[in-house]
mmCIF file with all atom_site columns, C-alpha atoms in Angstrom:
data_model
loop_
_atom_site.group_PDB
_atom_site.id
_atom_site.type_symbol
_atom_site.label_atom_id
_atom_site.label_alt_id
_atom_site.label_comp_id
_atom_site.label_asym_id
_atom_site.label_entity_id
_atom_site.label_seq_id
_atom_site.pdbx_PDB_ins_code
_atom_site.Cartn_x
_atom_site.Cartn_y
_atom_site.Cartn_z
_atom_site.occupancy
_atom_site.B_iso_or_equiv
_atom_site.pdbx_formal_charge
_atom_site.auth_seq_id
_atom_site.auth_comp_id
_atom_site.auth_asym_id
_atom_site.auth_atom_id
_atom_site.pdbx_PDB_model_num
ATOM 1  C CA . MET J 1 1  ? 300.170 107.360 -95.350  1.00 58.00 ? 1  MET J CA 1
ATOM 2  C CA . GLN J 1 2  ? 303.885 107.997 -95.195  1.00 66.00 ? 2  GLN J CA 1
ATOM 3  C CA . MET J 1 3  ? 305.995 105.014 -96.148  1.00 89.00 ? 3  MET J CA 1
ATOM 4  C CA . LYS J 1 4  ? 309.524 106.328 -95.576  1.00 94.00 ? 4  LYS J CA 1
ATOM 5  C CA . TYR J 1 5  ? 310.742 107.384 -92.164  1.00 97.00 ? 5  TYR J CA 1
ATOM 6  C CA . VAL J 1 6  ? 313.829 108.398 -90.202  1.00 97.00 ? 6  VAL J CA 1
ATOM 7  C CA . TYR J 1 7  ? 313.922 107.953 -86.426  1.00 98.00 ? 7  TYR J CA 1
ATOM 8  C CA . PRO J 1 8  ? 316.602 108.532 -83.817  1.00 98.00 ? 8  PRO J CA 1
ATOM 9  C CA . ALA J 1 9  ? 317.787 105.429 -82.019  1.00 98.00 ? 9  ALA J CA 1
ATOM 10 C CA . LEU J 1 10 ? 319.804 105.143 -78.821  1.00 97.00 ? 10 LEU J CA 1
ATOM 11 C CA . PHE J 1 11 ? 322.744 102.752 -79.076  1.00 97.00 ? 11 PHE J CA 1
ATOM 12 C CA . GLN J 1 12 ? 324.348 101.592 -75.853  1.00 96.00 ? 12 GLN J CA 1
ATOM 13 C CA . GLN J 1 13 ? 327.146 99.097  -75.438  1.00 92.00 ? 13 GLN J CA 1
ATOM 14 C CA . GLY J 1 14 ? 326.416 96.836  -72.501  1.00 85.00 ? 14 GLY J CA 1
ATOM 15 C CA . LYS J 1 15 ? 328.875 95.283  -70.080  1.00 83.00 ? 15 LYS J CA 1
ATOM 16 C CA . ASP J 1 16 ? 328.720 92.067  -72.110  1.00 87.00 ? 16 ASP J CA 1
ATOM 17 C CA . LYS J 1 17 ? 329.868 94.087  -75.176  1.00 89.00 ? 17 LYS J CA 1
ATOM 18 C CA . MET J 1 18 ? 326.461 93.637  -76.871  1.00 94.00 ? 18 MET J CA 1
ATOM 19 C CA . TYR J 1 19 ? 324.940 96.756  -78.393  1.00 96.00 ? 19 TYR J CA 1
ATOM 20 C CA . LEU J 1 20 ? 321.451 97.563  -77.143  1.00 96.00 ? 20 LEU J CA 1
ATOM 21 C CA . VAL J 1 21 ? 319.205 99.715  -79.347  1.00 98.00 ? 21 VAL J CA 1
ATOM 22 C CA . SER J 1 22 ? 315.994 101.510 -78.454  1.00 97.00 ? 22 SER J CA 1
ATOM 23 C CA . PHE J 1 23 ? 313.779 104.050 -80.194  1.00 98.00 ? 23 PHE J CA 1
ATOM 24 C CA . PRO J 1 24 ? 312.629 106.767 -77.763  1.00 97.00 ? 24 PRO J CA 1
ATOM 25 C CA . ASP J 1 25 ? 309.649 107.703 -79.965  1.00 98.00 ? 25 ASP J CA 1
ATOM 26 C CA . LEU J 1 26 ? 308.291 104.169 -80.402  1.00 98.00 ? 26 LEU J CA 1
ATOM 27 C CA . ASP J 1 27 ? 307.145 102.088 -77.431  1.00 95.00 ? 27 ASP J CA 1
ATOM 28 C CA . GLY J 1 28 ? 308.269 98.491  -77.536  1.00 95.00 ? 28 GLY J CA 1
ATOM 29 C CA . CYS J 1 29 ? 310.703 99.036  -80.396  1.00 97.00 ? 29 CYS J CA 1
ATOM 30 C CA . PHE J 1 30 ? 314.133 97.750  -79.425  1.00 97.00 ? 30 PHE J CA 1
ATOM 31 C CA . THR J 1 31 ? 316.795 95.287  -80.510  1.00 98.00 ? 31 THR J CA 1
ATOM 32 C CA . ASP J 1 32 ? 320.456 94.418  -80.036  1.00 96.00 ? 32 ASP J CA 1
ATOM 33 C CA . GLY J 1 33 ? 323.501 93.129  -81.848  1.00 96.00 ? 33 GLY J CA 1
ATOM 34 C CA . GLU J 1 34 ? 326.847 91.514  -81.108  1.00 95.00 ? 34 GLU J CA 1
ATOM 35 C CA . THR J 1 35 ? 328.646 94.196  -83.131  1.00 95.00 ? 35 THR J CA 1
ATOM 36 C CA . LEU J 1 36 ? 327.778 97.771  -84.034  1.00 94.00 ? 36 LEU J CA 1
ATOM 37 C CA . ALA J 1 37 ? 327.140 96.675  -87.630  1.00 95.00 ? 37 ALA J CA 1
ATOM 38 C CA . ASP J 1 38 ? 324.770 93.928  -86.446  1.00 97.00 ? 38 ASP J CA 1
ATOM 39 C CA . ALA J 1 39 ? 322.980 96.367  -84.143  1.00 97.00 ? 39 ALA J CA 1
ATOM 40 C CA . GLN J 1 40 ? 322.528 98.887  -86.981  1.00 97.00 ? 40 GLN J CA 1
ATOM 41 C CA . GLU J 1 41 ? 321.140 96.223  -89.313  1.00 97.00 ? 41 GLU J CA 1
ATOM 42 C CA . ASN J 1 42 ? 318.814 94.893  -86.613  1.00 98.00 ? 42 ASN J CA 1
ATOM 43 C CA . ALA J 1 43 ? 317.701 98.464  -85.824  1.00 98.00 ? 43 ALA J CA 1
ATOM 44 C CA . ARG J 1 44 ? 316.649 99.028  -89.456  1.00 97.00 ? 44 ARG J CA 1
ATOM 45 C CA . ASP J 1 45 ? 314.802 95.732  -89.456  1.00 96.00 ? 45 ASP J CA 1
ATOM 46 C CA . VAL J 1 46 ? 312.903 96.248  -86.200  1.00 97.00 ? 46 VAL J CA 1
ATOM 47 C CA . LEU J 1 47 ? 312.038 99.855  -87.133  1.00 98.00 ? 47 LEU J CA 1
ATOM 48 C CA . ASN J 1 48 ? 310.611 98.763  -90.497  1.00 96.00 ? 48 ASN J CA 1
ATOM 49 C CA . LEU J 1 49 ? 308.603 95.961  -88.940  1.00 94.00 ? 49 LEU J CA 1
ATOM 50 C CA . LYS J 1 50 ? 307.255 98.172  -86.133  1.00 97.00 ? 50 LYS J CA 1
ATOM 51 C CA . LEU J 1 51 ? 306.174 100.936 -88.519  1.00 96.00 ? 51 LEU J CA 1
ATOM 52 C CA . TRP J 1 52 ? 304.692 98.458  -91.004  1.00 93.00 ? 52 TRP J CA 1
ATOM 53 C CA . ASP J 1 53 ? 302.652 96.935  -88.181  1.00 93.00 ? 53 ASP J CA 1
ATOM 54 C CA . MET J 1 54 ? 301.500 100.378 -87.048  1.00 95.00 ? 54 MET J CA 1
ATOM 55 C CA . GLU J 1 55 ? 300.451 101.244 -90.626  1.00 93.00 ? 55 GLU J CA 1
ATOM 56 C CA . GLU J 1 56 ? 298.543 97.970  -90.977  1.00 90.00 ? 56 GLU J CA 1
ATOM 57 C CA . ASN J 1 57 ? 296.719 98.584  -87.680  1.00 94.00 ? 57 ASN J CA 1
ATOM 58 C CA . LYS J 1 58 ? 296.016 102.223 -88.620  1.00 94.00 ? 58 LYS J CA 1
ATOM 59 C CA . GLU J 1 59 ? 297.797 103.410 -85.485  1.00 95.00 ? 59 GLU J CA 1
ATOM 60 C CA . THR J 1 60 ? 299.008 106.969 -85.187  1.00 95.00 ? 60 THR J CA 1
ATOM 61 C CA . ILE J 1 61 ? 302.701 107.059 -85.997  1.00 95.00 ? 61 ILE J CA 1
ATOM 62 C CA . PRO J 1 62 ? 304.446 109.674 -83.849  1.00 96.00 ? 62 PRO J CA 1
ATOM 63 C CA . ALA J 1 63 ? 306.696 112.313 -85.314  1.00 96.00 ? 63 ALA J CA 1
ATOM 64 C CA . ALA J 1 64 ? 310.398 111.655 -84.893  1.00 97.00 ? 64 ALA J CA 1
ATOM 65 C CA . THR J 1 65 ? 312.156 113.710 -82.249  1.00 97.00 ? 65 THR J CA 1
ATOM 66 C CA . ALA J 1 66 ? 315.070 115.805 -83.490  1.00 97.00 ? 66 ALA J CA 1
ATOM 67 C CA . PRO J 1 67 ? 318.330 113.999 -82.584  1.00 94.00 ? 67 PRO J CA 1
ATOM 68 C CA . GLN J 1 68 ? 319.711 117.000 -80.704  1.00 94.00 ? 68 GLN J CA 1
ATOM 69 C CA . LYS J 1 69 ? 316.682 116.898 -78.380  1.00 96.00 ? 69 LYS J CA 1
ATOM 70 C CA . ILE J 1 70 ? 317.310 113.294 -77.312  1.00 95.00 ? 70 ILE J CA 1
ATOM 71 C CA . LYS J 1 71 ? 318.850 113.099 -73.848  1.00 93.00 ? 71 LYS J CA 1
ATOM 72 C CA . THR J 1 72 ? 321.562 110.498 -73.647  1.00 94.00 ? 72 THR J CA 1
ATOM 73 C CA . ALA J 1 73 ? 323.314 108.756 -70.811  1.00 90.00 ? 73 ALA J CA 1
ATOM 74 C CA . LYS J 1 74 ? 327.106 108.829 -70.683  1.00 88.00 ? 74 LYS J CA 1
ATOM 75 C CA . ASN J 1 75 ? 327.390 105.534 -72.572  1.00 89.00 ? 75 ASN J CA 1
ATOM 76 C CA . GLU J 1 76 ? 324.672 106.178 -75.195  1.00 94.00 ? 76 GLU J CA 1
ATOM 77 C CA . THR J 1 77 ? 324.937 107.501 -78.732  1.00 95.00 ? 77 THR J CA 1
ATOM 78 C CA . VAL J 1 78 ? 322.139 108.667 -81.017  1.00 97.00 ? 78 VAL J CA 1
ATOM 79 C CA . PHE J 1 79 ? 322.083 107.332 -84.579  1.00 96.00 ? 79 PHE J CA 1
ATOM 80 C CA . LEU J 1 80 ? 319.452 108.062 -87.202  1.00 97.00 ? 80 LEU J CA 1
ATOM 81 C CA . VAL J 1 81 ? 317.839 104.945 -88.632  1.00 98.00 ? 81 VAL J CA 1
ATOM 82 C CA . SER J 1 82 ? 315.790 104.972 -91.824  1.00 97.00 ? 82 SER J CA 1
ATOM 83 C CA . ALA J 1 83 ? 312.828 102.798 -92.718  1.00 96.00 ? 83 ALA J CA 1
ATOM 84 C CA . ASP J 1 84 ? 311.038 102.168 -96.002  1.00 95.00 ? 84 ASP J CA 1
ATOM 85 C CA . THR J 1 85 ? 307.903 100.147 -95.370  1.00 93.00 ? 85 THR J CA 1
ATOM 86 C CA . ILE J 1 86 ? 307.097 99.994  -99.106  1.00 91.00 ? 86 ILE J CA 1
ATOM 87 C CA . PHE J 1 87 ? 310.299 97.993  -99.602  1.00 87.00 ? 87 PHE J CA 1
ATOM 88 C CA . TYR J 1 88 ? 309.504 95.742  -96.634  1.00 84.00 ? 88 TYR J CA 1
ATOM 89 C CA . ARG J 1 89 ? 305.989 95.084  -97.917  1.00 83.00 ? 89 ARG J CA 1
ATOM 90 C CA . LYS J 1 90 ? 307.414 93.967  -101.259 1.00 82.00 ? 90 LYS J CA 1
ATOM 91 C CA . LEU J 1 91 ? 310.112 91.898  -99.549  1.00 80.00 ? 91 LEU J CA 1
ATOM 92 C CA . TYR J 1 92 ? 307.957 90.074  -96.994  1.00 75.00 ? 92 TYR J CA 1
ATOM 93 C CA . ALA J 1 93 ? 304.313 90.243  -98.062  1.00 68.00 ? 93 ALA J CA 1
ATOM 94 C CA . LYS J 1 94 ? 303.265 87.219  -100.039 1.00 59.00 ? 94 LYS J CA 1
#
């Protein structure tokens, strides 16, 4: 079981200036943030939690798509987000 990952995430600034984040390779994995820094931090958190949950449920974790293969809208940017579920297990599992 892999415990460290890197996935591309789509960041989009909405009309309300909030940053919306989604992960094209992972259904139901999305977040937001009031600033880009908040959105990046929230993206790391939601990615770690999603992958940890998938590991726990023995779900197949899809391979990450290469960033250059991600199609973006005019107002979207691709960022790579890393996850370390070993760290999250130590941090949150009691």
